[in-house]
């Protein structure tokens, strides 16, 4: 109680205009910014992986398994941020037991479970099954048993069984693309369907979320590949990098167009809320929306990659520019989420004033916990890389080319 | 003989076992953890309503006061405060009605009455208001007004309700013109004010009865030439009739 | 044939595994069974228990803006009756003051939700007020409540008599309902960490009393009653006045009806 008073009282000074008295507390904080950011990375990384399996983009083969494991690592952490944000995380099981079928949020459990269990884990399992069996034969002790359990005590590595794996994987990926679209489009829907909030309420919201997810997922895999490969003393596959950067570029063009469309549409329709939203964008969101999201996170990386594509760039410089672009894109997409989640709560539903957000440092909703949640996937990824090496050195030789 | 189960590829059989378990488990958990009264009336726990209605009542309601405090109630029922519930001034009384050892508040200072009666331009016209800074600033309200049956010293005519207008008019040369001179008022207006509305002057000639060049009124009254003085407007678009001296 | 051999030993493993799992699940569910039993004991029929049949009623509220004097007694009584924290961040009902100036500026305020009333008239230099009035605000107990629609677990619901309530035992504190409410009528209880809102003083209504805010309104600006019965004071109120609701375009179908509502109110 005391801390809530201490947290809220200074906010009075930062309010402009009139807000409803209950609106002084901003309800969805940093943790809820992180949640769509993480699921976006999951969906984006998965869609990147599906480019290899479904669309036969062979240049991306080196990052296929990396993107699958990245998706898994971030998927495991994503619900943590939501859980930590709940007033009563210990009651969260109710969302699975008595889901209110009219609630967009109640579908979370099902969408999440479906995606994790039916898509991501199965695809990884089929892809790794043969390796798991081989590793189980090679290793000893606990590790042997871990691999055995992971392979569900499967034994069959005949030519026929492996062919079946490959086919199953393809089917799951085809199923997985719409699932990944649902996973993140659905997160967009949670916001886009709130009719009380004109900043959120938009049919475009799920689609904008989806494309920004693809952008962030590709950029993340690019970053991980560029960091991990030199650490393993291996040479980066330039063709793979170029292809990744190309897909990043195209996804960004679509994302950018959608965001501009949304912007123009709002201004052109000029509904009741336009005054307060203009005030918001020109004021409290000016830096995070226009400077960070639009210029740093979108226009500069677009220009950099376009530059690399247009001019004959030396490999070293090219890598540097790709790396910088992908990094800027991450910052940009994080602030895209920030601007939606926090920005959408910075104005009063009376449309007569702006509220304020003050980030906590300590405490469950604070900055430190959020940083921990953002770093945790990388820790999980490290473990996954150790346990399920995705480098594919053994993999490539036995896997029949699917093209 | 091979069972159809055995015909499935090994991978599928293994996944099927895990999947079956994962599908069945939630149903088992659900049957155990969901409260038994969930869904009785709708998608909620029916006993939640019991918990909500079990809350303690603090405001007893005005009827309860009438059981004991005859004198005050009688006096209150006779006056303009008859619809003002006792608990507005005396606070929540449910506990007191159970146990009269628990005493209620009886505000006697100058802070309470102005909550309703301090002048605020947002308050509805006619609601009795004072500016407490200039209204007998040294006296407690109850030294002049009986809180149960407050009376205004003024008449029970128009001013009783339209105090704000009366106060304004009192500053004007128009103070001596009776309200009914300009507002034709049906008697029923007093009992059903919103159903039977008073009339209002409708044309320039009405004001002209006094203010026209040729009007047979007192010489000191300001005159205008009706034909040329802002002939496109009616008088009260520029002059407030209750205080025409105002800029 | 070859495959059968390892499978057998696996079968044993699997059986073991399943047995352990069953044990684990039972161990986990024992406390849950106990709480479910406990809840069953507490459960009593609220229809028979209080001599009140919710299916016989349908509640709503009328608010006449022309009658509101902005004393804020409603906001104060609500906090006392419902144990709403006294801090100025939590309100189930509040009163707003609107001042519309000649230059088109609209100024709205509600200092501490009007729990302490409105203090003396502040004089705005060079400003000419053309309209000014008070607007009491409260949960609209919508017929089509967005808060109930979005609650993921069924912790907020609409009763058969049309009152939107929160089950604070079941609420997980996700705050989606607060985001979905267009009227700012909900808050998170700082101690319980669950959503809270106006209940129409449901604990009073089932006993035949009116909500506390209606009880203490000195000018009868608030009218509580049946929406659908002919002899109800609310129905009379709706017949005698021109009625408006807040944010009608959102199709929430509020059951708080305002008489003499100004276009600036939202």
PDB file of N, CA and C in Angstrom, chain A residues 103-192:
ATOM      1  N   UNK A 103     -13.343 -13.992 -24.314  1.00  0.00           N
ATOM      2  CA  UNK A 103     -12.173 -13.178 -24.015  1.00  0.00           C
ATOM      3  C   UNK A 103     -11.016 -13.520 -24.938  1.00  0.00           C
ATOM      4  N   UNK A 104     -10.466 -12.487 -25.559  1.00  0.00           N
ATOM      5  CA  UNK A 104      -9.310 -12.710 -26.422  1.00  0.00           C
ATOM      6  C   UNK A 104      -8.156 -13.277 -25.602  1.00  0.00           C
ATOM      7  N   UNK A 105      -8.018 -12.758 -24.378  1.00  0.00           N
ATOM      8  CA  UNK A 105      -6.874 -13.179 -23.571  1.00  0.00           C
ATOM      9  C   UNK A 105      -6.980 -14.642 -23.138  1.00  0.00           C
ATOM     10  N   UNK A 106      -8.217 -15.134 -22.964  1.00  0.00           N
ATOM     11  CA  UNK A 106      -8.391 -16.509 -22.500  1.00  0.00           C
ATOM     12  C   UNK A 106      -7.867 -17.509 -23.510  1.00  0.00           C
ATOM     13  N   UNK A 107      -7.823 -17.108 -24.760  1.00  0.00           N
ATOM     14  CA  UNK A 107      -7.336 -18.014 -25.794  1.00  0.00           C
ATOM     15  C   UNK A 107      -5.821 -18.165 -25.705  1.00  0.00           C
ATOM     16  N   UNK A 108      -5.198 -17.300 -24.906  1.00  0.00           N
ATOM     17  CA  UNK A 108      -3.744 -17.309 -24.812  1.00  0.00           C
ATOM     18  C   UNK A 108      -3.205 -18.716 -24.544  1.00  0.00           C
ATOM     19  N   UNK A 109      -3.765 -19.342 -23.524  1.00  0.00           N
ATOM     20  CA  UNK A 109      -3.263 -20.646 -23.132  1.00  0.00           C
ATOM     21  C   UNK A 109      -3.302 -21.637 -24.279  1.00  0.00           C
ATOM     22  N   UNK A 110      -4.392 -21.598 -25.030  1.00  0.00           N
ATOM     23  CA  UNK A 110      -4.563 -22.573 -26.107  1.00  0.00           C
ATOM     24  C   UNK A 110      -3.653 -22.274 -27.282  1.00  0.00           C
ATOM     25  N   UNK A 111      -3.608 -20.982 -27.630  1.00  0.00           N
ATOM     26  CA  UNK A 111      -2.730 -20.609 -28.737  1.00  0.00           C
ATOM     27  C   UNK A 111      -1.293 -20.949 -28.372  1.00  0.00           C
ATOM     28  N   UNK A 112      -0.909 -20.629 -27.146  1.00  0.00           N
ATOM     29  CA  UNK A 112       0.455 -20.865 -26.707  1.00  0.00           C
ATOM     30  C   UNK A 112       0.781 -22.360 -26.681  1.00  0.00           C
ATOM     31  N   UNK A 113      -0.125 -23.127 -26.068  1.00  0.00           N
ATOM     32  CA  UNK A 113       0.100 -24.567 -25.952  1.00  0.00           C
ATOM     33  C   UNK A 113       0.147 -25.225 -27.322  1.00  0.00           C
ATOM     34  N   UNK A 114      -0.785 -24.833 -28.159  1.00  0.00           N
ATOM     35  CA  UNK A 114      -0.829 -25.376 -29.514  1.00  0.00           C
ATOM     36  C   UNK A 114       0.499 -25.129 -30.204  1.00  0.00           C
ATOM     37  N   UNK A 115       0.942 -23.891 -30.140  1.00  0.00           N
ATOM     38  CA  UNK A 115       2.148 -23.530 -30.862  1.00  0.00           C
ATOM     39  C   UNK A 115       3.363 -24.255 -30.302  1.00  0.00           C
ATOM     40  N   UNK A 116       3.444 -24.291 -28.966  1.00  0.00           N
ATOM     41  CA  UNK A 116       4.617 -24.922 -28.346  1.00  0.00           C
ATOM     42  C   UNK A 116       4.619 -26.428 -28.574  1.00  0.00           C
ATOM     43  N   UNK A 117       3.459 -27.051 -28.283  1.00  0.00           N
ATOM     44  CA  UNK A 117       3.402 -28.514 -28.280  1.00  0.00           C
ATOM     45  C   UNK A 117       3.202 -29.077 -29.681  1.00  0.00           C
ATOM     46  N   UNK A 118       2.279 -28.508 -30.410  1.00  0.00           N
ATOM     47  CA  UNK A 118       1.930 -29.113 -31.694  1.00  0.00           C
ATOM     48  C   UNK A 118       2.865 -28.679 -32.796  1.00  0.00           C
ATOM     49  N   UNK A 119       3.478 -27.543 -32.645  1.00  0.00           N
ATOM     50  CA  UNK A 119       4.294 -27.048 -33.746  1.00  0.00           C
ATOM     51  C   UNK A 119       5.776 -27.076 -33.411  1.00  0.00           C
ATOM     52  N   UNK A 120       6.157 -26.227 -32.463  1.00  0.00           N
ATOM     53  CA  UNK A 120       7.579 -25.985 -32.279  1.00  0.00           C
ATOM     54  C   UNK A 120       8.319 -27.223 -31.785  1.00  0.00           C
ATOM     55  N   UNK A 121       7.827 -27.814 -30.698  1.00  0.00           N
ATOM     56  CA  UNK A 121       8.524 -28.971 -30.135  1.00  0.00           C
ATOM     57  C   UNK A 121       8.529 -30.150 -31.104  1.00  0.00           C
ATOM     58  N   UNK A 122       7.398 -30.361 -31.786  1.00  0.00           N
ATOM     59  CA  UNK A 122       7.341 -31.501 -32.719  1.00  0.00           C
ATOM     60  C   UNK A 122       8.279 -31.302 -33.895  1.00  0.00           C
ATOM     61  N   UNK A 123       8.324 -30.062 -34.388  1.00  0.00           N
ATOM     62  CA  UNK A 123       9.213 -29.823 -35.520  1.00  0.00           C
ATOM     63  C   UNK A 123      10.665 -30.057 -35.097  1.00  0.00           C
ATOM     64  N   UNK A 124      11.016 -29.537 -33.926  1.00  0.00           N
ATOM     65  CA  UNK A 124      12.378 -29.741 -33.435  1.00  0.00           C
ATOM     66  C   UNK A 124      12.640 -31.233 -33.211  1.00  0.00           C
ATOM     67  N   UNK A 125      11.636 -31.909 -32.674  1.00  0.00           N
ATOM     68  CA  UNK A 125      11.807 -33.328 -32.378  1.00  0.00           C
ATOM     69  C   UNK A 125      12.051 -34.126 -33.648  1.00  0.00           C
ATOM     70  N   UNK A 126      11.238 -33.884 -34.661  1.00  0.00           N
ATOM     71  CA  UNK A 126      11.431 -34.618 -35.913  1.00  0.00           C
ATOM     72  C   UNK A 126      12.769 -34.278 -36.545  1.00  0.00           C
ATOM     73  N   UNK A 127      13.161 -32.999 -36.442  1.00  0.00           N
ATOM     74  CA  UNK A 127      14.406 -32.597 -37.069  1.00  0.00           C
ATOM     75  C   UNK A 127      15.609 -33.221 -36.362  1.00  0.00           C
ATOM     76  N   UNK A 128      15.508 -33.352 -35.049  1.00  0.00           N
ATOM     77  CA  UNK A 128      16.648 -33.808 -34.267  1.00  0.00           C
ATOM     78  C   UNK A 128      16.612 -35.299 -33.952  1.00  0.00           C
ATOM     79  N   UNK A 129      15.518 -35.986 -34.318  1.00  0.00           N
ATOM     80  CA  UNK A 129      15.320 -37.339 -33.820  1.00  0.00           C
ATOM     81  C   UNK A 129      16.508 -38.253 -34.127  1.00  0.00           C
ATOM     82  N   UNK A 130      16.946 -38.183 -35.382  1.00  0.00           N
ATOM     83  CA  UNK A 130      18.049 -39.062 -35.772  1.00  0.00           C
ATOM     84  C   UNK A 130      19.314 -38.723 -34.978  1.00  0.00           C
ATOM     85  N   UNK A 131      19.585 -37.402 -34.880  1.00  0.00           N
ATOM     86  CA  UNK A 131      20.763 -36.967 -34.126  1.00  0.00           C
ATOM     87  C   UNK A 131      20.676 -37.399 -32.673  1.00  0.00           C
ATOM     88  N   UNK A 132      19.475 -37.290 -32.119  1.00  0.00           N
ATOM     89  CA  UNK A 132      19.288 -37.667 -30.716  1.00  0.00           C
ATOM     90  C   UNK A 132      19.639 -39.127 -30.505  1.00  0.00           C
ATOM     91  N   UNK A 133      19.189 -39.962 -31.460  1.00  0.00           N
ATOM     92  CA  UNK A 133      19.455 -41.395 -31.336  1.00  0.00           C
ATOM     93  C   UNK A 133      20.952 -41.652 -31.440  1.00  0.00           C
ATOM     94  N   UNK A 134      21.570 -40.956 -32.412  1.00  0.00           N
ATOM     95  CA  UNK A 134      23.014 -41.151 -32.592  1.00  0.00           C
ATOM     96  C   UNK A 134      23.789 -40.673 -31.373  1.00  0.00           C
ATOM     97  N   UNK A 135      23.375 -39.472 -30.841  1.00  0.00           N
ATOM     98  CA  UNK A 135      24.069 -38.933 -29.664  1.00  0.00           C
ATOM     99  C   UNK A 135      23.890 -39.851 -28.462  1.00  0.00           C
ATOM    100  N   UNK A 136      22.677 -40.433 -28.352  1.00  0.00           N
ATOM    101  CA  UNK A 136      22.400 -41.327 -27.234  1.00  0.00           C
ATOM    102  C   UNK A 136      23.308 -42.546 -27.276  1.00  0.00           C
ATOM    103  N   UNK A 137      23.625 -42.975 -28.505  1.00  0.00           N
ATOM    104  CA  UNK A 137      24.528 -44.129 -28.630  1.00  0.00           C
ATOM    105  C   UNK A 137      25.953 -43.755 -28.247  1.00  0.00           C
ATOM    106  N   UNK A 138      26.339 -42.495 -28.582  1.00  0.00           N
ATOM    107  CA  UNK A 138      27.719 -42.058 -28.422  1.00  0.00           C
ATOM    108  C   UNK A 138      28.026 -41.675 -26.971  1.00  0.00           C
ATOM    109  N   UNK A 139      27.056 -40.977 -26.321  1.00  0.00           N
ATOM    110  CA  UNK A 139      27.316 -40.416 -24.989  1.00  0.00           C
ATOM    111  C   UNK A 139      27.179 -41.481 -23.901  1.00  0.00           C
ATOM    112  N   UNK A 140      27.642 -41.100 -22.708  1.00  0.00           N
ATOM    113  CA  UNK A 140      27.467 -41.988 -21.557  1.00  0.00           C
ATOM    114  C   UNK A 140      26.797 -41.221 -20.407  1.00  0.00           C
ATOM    115  N   UNK A 141      26.413 -41.986 -19.404  1.00  0.00           N
ATOM    116  CA  UNK A 141      25.910 -41.390 -18.152  1.00  0.00           C
ATOM    117  C   UNK A 141      24.599 -40.639 -18.340  1.00  0.00           C
ATOM    118  N   UNK A 142      24.502 -39.527 -17.585  1.00  0.00           N
ATOM    119  CA  UNK A 142      23.246 -38.765 -17.576  1.00  0.00           C
ATOM    120  C   UNK A 142      22.896 -38.274 -18.966  1.00  0.00           C
ATOM    121  N   UNK A 143      23.937 -37.807 -19.659  1.00  0.00           N
ATOM    122  CA  UNK A 143      23.693 -37.217 -20.975  1.00  0.00           C
ATOM    123  C   UNK A 143      23.034 -38.236 -21.911  1.00  0.00           C
ATOM    124  N   UNK A 144      23.510 -39.491 -21.827  1.00  0.00           N
ATOM    125  CA  UNK A 144      22.938 -40.564 -22.642  1.00  0.00           C
ATOM    126  C   UNK A 144      21.445 -40.669 -22.376  1.00  0.00           C
ATOM    127  N   UNK A 145      21.074 -40.633 -21.083  1.00  0.00           N
ATOM    128  CA  UNK A 145      19.665 -40.784 -20.711  1.00  0.00           C
ATOM    129  C   UNK A 145      18.840 -39.578 -21.102  1.00  0.00           C
ATOM    130  N   UNK A 146      19.473 -38.413 -21.000  1.00  0.00           N
ATOM    131  CA  UNK A 146      18.760 -37.198 -21.423  1.00  0.00           C
ATOM    132  C   UNK A 146      18.408 -37.299 -22.897  1.00  0.00           C
ATOM    133  N   UNK A 147      19.388 -37.717 -23.701  1.00  0.00           N
ATOM    134  CA  UNK A 147      19.130 -37.843 -25.136  1.00  0.00           C
ATOM    135  C   UNK A 147      18.084 -38.904 -25.392  1.00  0.00           C
ATOM    136  N   UNK A 148      18.153 -39.998 -24.615  1.00  0.00           N
ATOM    137  CA  UNK A 148      17.166 -41.073 -24.798  1.00  0.00           C
ATOM    138  C   UNK A 148      15.760 -40.572 -24.510  1.00  0.00           C
ATOM    139  N   UNK A 149      15.633 -39.865 -23.380  1.00  0.00           N
ATOM    140  CA  UNK A 149      14.312 -39.318 -23.039  1.00  0.00           C
ATOM    141  C   UNK A 149      13.855 -38.350 -24.114  1.00  0.00           C
ATOM    142  N   UNK A 150      14.771 -37.467 -24.557  1.00  0.00           N
ATOM    143  CA  UNK A 150      14.399 -36.460 -25.552  1.00  0.00           C
ATOM    144  C   UNK A 150      13.934 -37.119 -26.834  1.00  0.00           C
ATOM    145  N   UNK A 151      14.528 -38.287 -27.164  1.00  0.00           N
ATOM    146  CA  UNK A 151      14.090 -38.965 -28.391  1.00  0.00           C
ATOM    147  C   UNK A 151      12.867 -39.832 -28.127  1.00  0.00           C
ATOM    148  N   UNK A 152      12.317 -39.739 -26.910  1.00  0.00           N
ATOM    149  CA  UNK A 152      11.178 -40.567 -26.491  1.00  0.00           C
ATOM    150  C   UNK A 152      11.479 -42.052 -26.717  1.00  0.00           C
ATOM    151  N   UNK A 153      12.736 -42.415 -26.475  1.00  0.00           N
ATOM    152  CA  UNK A 153      13.208 -43.793 -26.593  1.00  0.00           C
ATOM    153  C   UNK A 153      12.988 -44.363 -27.984  1.00  0.00           C
ATOM    154  N   UNK A 154      12.987 -43.464 -28.950  1.00  0.00           N
ATOM    155  CA  UNK A 154      12.850 -43.888 -30.343  1.00  0.00           C
ATOM    156  C   UNK A 154      14.162 -44.528 -30.802  1.00  0.00           C
ATOM    157  N   UNK A 155      14.060 -45.472 -31.754  1.00  0.00           N
ATOM    158  CA  UNK A 155      15.261 -46.223 -32.169  1.00  0.00           C
ATOM    159  C   UNK A 155      15.450 -46.236 -33.671  1.00  0.00           C
ATOM    160  N   UNK A 156      14.369 -46.089 -34.368  1.00  0.00           N
ATOM    161  CA  UNK A 156      14.338 -46.373 -35.798  1.00  0.00           C
ATOM    162  C   UNK A 156      15.042 -45.277 -36.596  1.00  0.00           C
ATOM    163  N   UNK A 157      16.213 -45.610 -37.178  1.00  0.00           N
ATOM    164  CA  UNK A 157      16.848 -44.639 -38.066  1.00  0.00           C
ATOM    165  C   UNK A 157      17.045 -45.231 -39.459  1.00  0.00           C
ATOM    166  N   UNK A 158      16.108 -46.048 -39.843  1.00  0.00           N
ATOM    167  CA  UNK A 158      16.168 -46.589 -41.202  1.00  0.00           C
ATOM    168  C   UNK A 158      15.886 -45.474 -42.207  1.00  0.00           C
ATOM    169  N   UNK A 159      16.274 -45.700 -43.447  1.00  0.00           N
ATOM    170  CA  UNK A 159      16.056 -44.723 -44.531  1.00  0.00           C
ATOM    171  C   UNK A 159      14.595 -44.285 -44.578  1.00  0.00           C
ATOM    172  N   UNK A 160      13.712 -45.276 -44.410  1.00  0.00           N
ATOM    173  CA  UNK A 160      12.273 -45.018 -44.503  1.00  0.00           C
ATOM    174  C   UNK A 160      11.819 -44.078 -43.374  1.00  0.00           C
ATOM    175  N   UNK A 161      12.308 -44.393 -42.173  1.00  0.00           N
ATOM    176  CA  UNK A 161      11.911 -43.582 -41.018  1.00  0.00           C
ATOM    177  C   UNK A 161      12.407 -42.144 -41.181  1.00  0.00           C
ATOM    178  N   UNK A 162      13.619 -41.998 -41.703  1.00  0.00           N
ATOM    179  CA  UNK A 162      14.170 -40.651 -41.867  1.00  0.00           C
ATOM    180  C   UNK A 162      13.381 -39.869 -42.913  1.00  0.00           C
ATOM    181  N   UNK A 163      12.990 -40.575 -43.956  1.00  0.00           N
ATOM    182  CA  UNK A 163      12.146 -39.924 -44.966  1.00  0.00           C
ATOM    183  C   UNK A 163      10.847 -39.446 -44.339  1.00  0.00           C
ATOM    184  N   UNK A 164      10.325 -40.318 -43.465  1.00  0.00           N
ATOM    185  CA  UNK A 164       9.075 -39.947 -42.789  1.00  0.00           C
ATOM    186  C   UNK A 164       9.281 -38.689 -41.936  1.00  0.00           C
ATOM    187  N   UNK A 165      10.423 -38.660 -41.217  1.00  0.00           N
ATOM    188  CA  UNK A 165      10.742 -37.474 -40.407  1.00  0.00           C
ATOM    189  C   UNK A 165      10.684 -36.219 -41.255  1.00  0.00           C
ATOM    190  N   UNK A 166      11.340 -36.309 -42.412  1.00  0.00           N
ATOM    191  CA  UNK A 166      11.432 -35.141 -43.268  1.00  0.00           C
ATOM    192  C   UNK A 166      10.050 -34.686 -43.723  1.00  0.00           C
ATOM    193  N   UNK A 167       9.219 -35.677 -44.047  1.00  0.00           N
ATOM    194  CA  UNK A 167       7.873 -35.354 -44.516  1.00  0.00           C
ATOM    195  C   UNK A 167       7.052 -34.744 -43.369  1.00  0.00           C
ATOM    196  N   UNK A 168       7.159 -35.382 -42.216  1.00  0.00           N
ATOM    197  CA  UNK A 168       6.411 -34.890 -41.057  1.00  0.00           C
ATOM    198  C   UNK A 168       6.806 -33.444 -40.754  1.00  0.00           C
ATOM    199  N   UNK A 169       8.119 -33.202 -40.848  1.00  0.00           N
ATOM    200  CA  UNK A 169       8.625 -31.879 -40.570  1.00  0.00           C
ATOM    201  C   UNK A 169       8.001 -30.849 -41.505  1.00  0.00           C
ATOM    202  N   UNK A 170       7.909 -31.246 -42.780  1.00  0.00           N
ATOM    203  CA  UNK A 170       7.357 -30.341 -43.779  1.00  0.00           C
ATOM    204  C   UNK A 170       5.892 -30.036 -43.461  1.00  0.00           C
ATOM    205  N   UNK A 171       5.140 -31.102 -43.126  1.00  0.00           N
ATOM    206  CA  UNK A 171       3.718 -30.912 -42.809  1.00  0.00           C
ATOM    207  C   UNK A 171       3.569 -29.984 -41.610  1.00  0.00           C
ATOM    208  N   UNK A 172       4.392 -30.237 -40.578  1.00  0.00           N
ATOM    209  CA  UNK A 172       4.294 -29.413 -39.375  1.00  0.00           C
ATOM    210  C   UNK A 172       4.640 -27.964 -39.691  1.00  0.00           C
ATOM    211  N   UNK A 173       5.658 -27.772 -40.542  1.00  0.00           N
ATOM    212  CA  UNK A 173       6.020 -26.400 -40.875  1.00  0.00           C
ATOM    213  C   UNK A 173       4.892 -25.706 -41.613  1.00  0.00           C
ATOM    214  N   UNK A 174       4.261 -26.454 -42.546  1.00  0.00           N
ATOM    215  CA  UNK A 174       3.147 -25.837 -43.279  1.00  0.00           C
ATOM    216  C   UNK A 174       2.039 -25.462 -42.295  1.00  0.00           C
ATOM    217  N   UNK A 175       1.799 -26.349 -41.345  1.00  0.00           N
ATOM    218  CA  UNK A 175       0.826 -26.077 -40.295  1.00  0.00           C
ATOM    219  C   UNK A 175       1.327 -24.936 -39.401  1.00  0.00           C
ATOM    220  N   UNK A 176       2.648 -24.894 -39.271  1.00  0.00           N
ATOM    221  CA  UNK A 176       3.263 -23.951 -38.332  1.00  0.00           C
ATOM    222  C   UNK A 176       3.206 -22.522 -38.807  1.00  0.00           C
ATOM    223  N   UNK A 177       3.217 -22.308 -40.127  1.00  0.00           N
ATOM    224  CA  UNK A 177       3.193 -20.913 -40.604  1.00  0.00           C
ATOM    225  C   UNK A 177       1.914 -20.207 -40.157  1.00  0.00           C
ATOM    226  N   UNK A 178       0.735 -20.794 -40.472  1.00  0.00           N
ATOM    227  CA  UNK A 178      -0.466 -20.128 -39.939  1.00  0.00           C
ATOM    228  C   UNK A 178      -0.463 -20.071 -38.421  1.00  0.00           C
ATOM    229  N   UNK A 179       0.090 -21.101 -37.763  1.00  0.00           N
ATOM    230  CA  UNK A 179       0.118 -21.084 -36.297  1.00  0.00           C
ATOM    231  C   UNK A 179       0.959 -19.928 -35.787  1.00  0.00           C
ATOM    232  N   UNK A 180       2.117 -19.708 -36.428  1.00  0.00           N
ATOM    233  CA  UNK A 180       2.967 -18.603 -36.012  1.00  0.00           C
ATOM    234  C   UNK A 180       2.268 -17.274 -36.281  1.00  0.00           C
ATOM    235  N   UNK A 181       1.545 -17.201 -37.402  1.00  0.00           N
ATOM    236  CA  UNK A 181       0.763 -15.995 -37.691  1.00  0.00           C
ATOM    237  C   UNK A 181      -0.273 -15.788 -36.591  1.00  0.00           C
ATOM    238  N   UNK A 182      -0.929 -16.883 -36.200  1.00  0.00           N
ATOM    239  CA  UNK A 182      -1.947 -16.795 -35.150  1.00  0.00           C
ATOM    240  C   UNK A 182      -1.300 -16.364 -33.846  1.00  0.00           C
ATOM    241  N   UNK A 183      -0.164 -16.994 -33.519  1.00  0.00           N
ATOM    242  CA  UNK A 183       0.485 -16.700 -32.239  1.00  0.00           C
ATOM    243  C   UNK A 183       0.705 -15.207 -32.071  1.00  0.00           C
ATOM    244  N   UNK A 184       1.249 -14.564 -33.086  1.00  0.00           N
ATOM    245  CA  UNK A 184       1.544 -13.155 -32.886  1.00  0.00           C
ATOM    246  C   UNK A 184       0.413 -12.249 -33.354  1.00  0.00           C
ATOM    247  N   UNK A 185      -0.286 -12.644 -34.403  1.00  0.00           N
ATOM    248  CA  UNK A 185      -1.443 -11.857 -34.813  1.00  0.00           C
ATOM    249  C   UNK A 185      -2.439 -11.778 -33.681  1.00  0.00           C
ATOM    250  N   UNK A 186      -2.502 -12.863 -32.936  1.00  0.00           N
ATOM    251  CA  UNK A 186      -3.401 -12.930 -31.798  1.00  0.00           C
ATOM    252  C   UNK A 186      -3.006 -11.933 -30.710  1.00  0.00           C
ATOM    253  N   UNK A 187      -1.701 -11.802 -30.484  1.00  0.00           N
ATOM    254  CA  UNK A 187      -1.248 -10.810 -29.507  1.00  0.00           C
ATOM    255  C   UNK A 187      -1.656  -9.418 -29.978  1.00  0.00           C
ATOM    256  N   UNK A 188      -1.554  -9.191 -31.292  1.00  0.00           N
ATOM    257  CA  UNK A 188      -2.022  -7.917 -31.826  1.00  0.00           C
ATOM    258  C   UNK A 188      -3.511  -7.741 -31.621  1.00  0.00           C
ATOM    259  N   UNK A 189      -4.236  -8.848 -31.721  1.00  0.00           N
ATOM    260  CA  UNK A 189      -5.689  -8.784 -31.555  1.00  0.00           C
ATOM    261  C   UNK A 189      -6.077  -8.396 -30.129  1.00  0.00           C
ATOM    262  N   UNK A 190      -5.298  -8.871 -29.148  1.00  0.00           N
ATOM    263  CA  UNK A 190      -5.573  -8.511 -27.758  1.00  0.00           C
ATOM    264  C   UNK A 190      -5.627  -6.988 -27.616  1.00  0.00           C
ATOM    265  N   UNK A 191      -4.728  -6.317 -28.317  1.00  0.00           N
ATOM    266  CA  UNK A 191      -4.739  -4.858 -28.264  1.00  0.00           C
ATOM    267  C   UNK A 191      -5.748  -4.278 -29.263  1.00  0.00           C
ATOM    268  N   UNK A 192      -5.737  -4.818 -30.465  1.00  0.00           N
ATOM    269  CA  UNK A 192      -6.543  -4.234 -31.542  1.00  0.00           C
ATOM    270  C   UNK A 192      -8.037  -4.332 -31.304  1.00  0.00           C
TER     271      UNK A 192
END
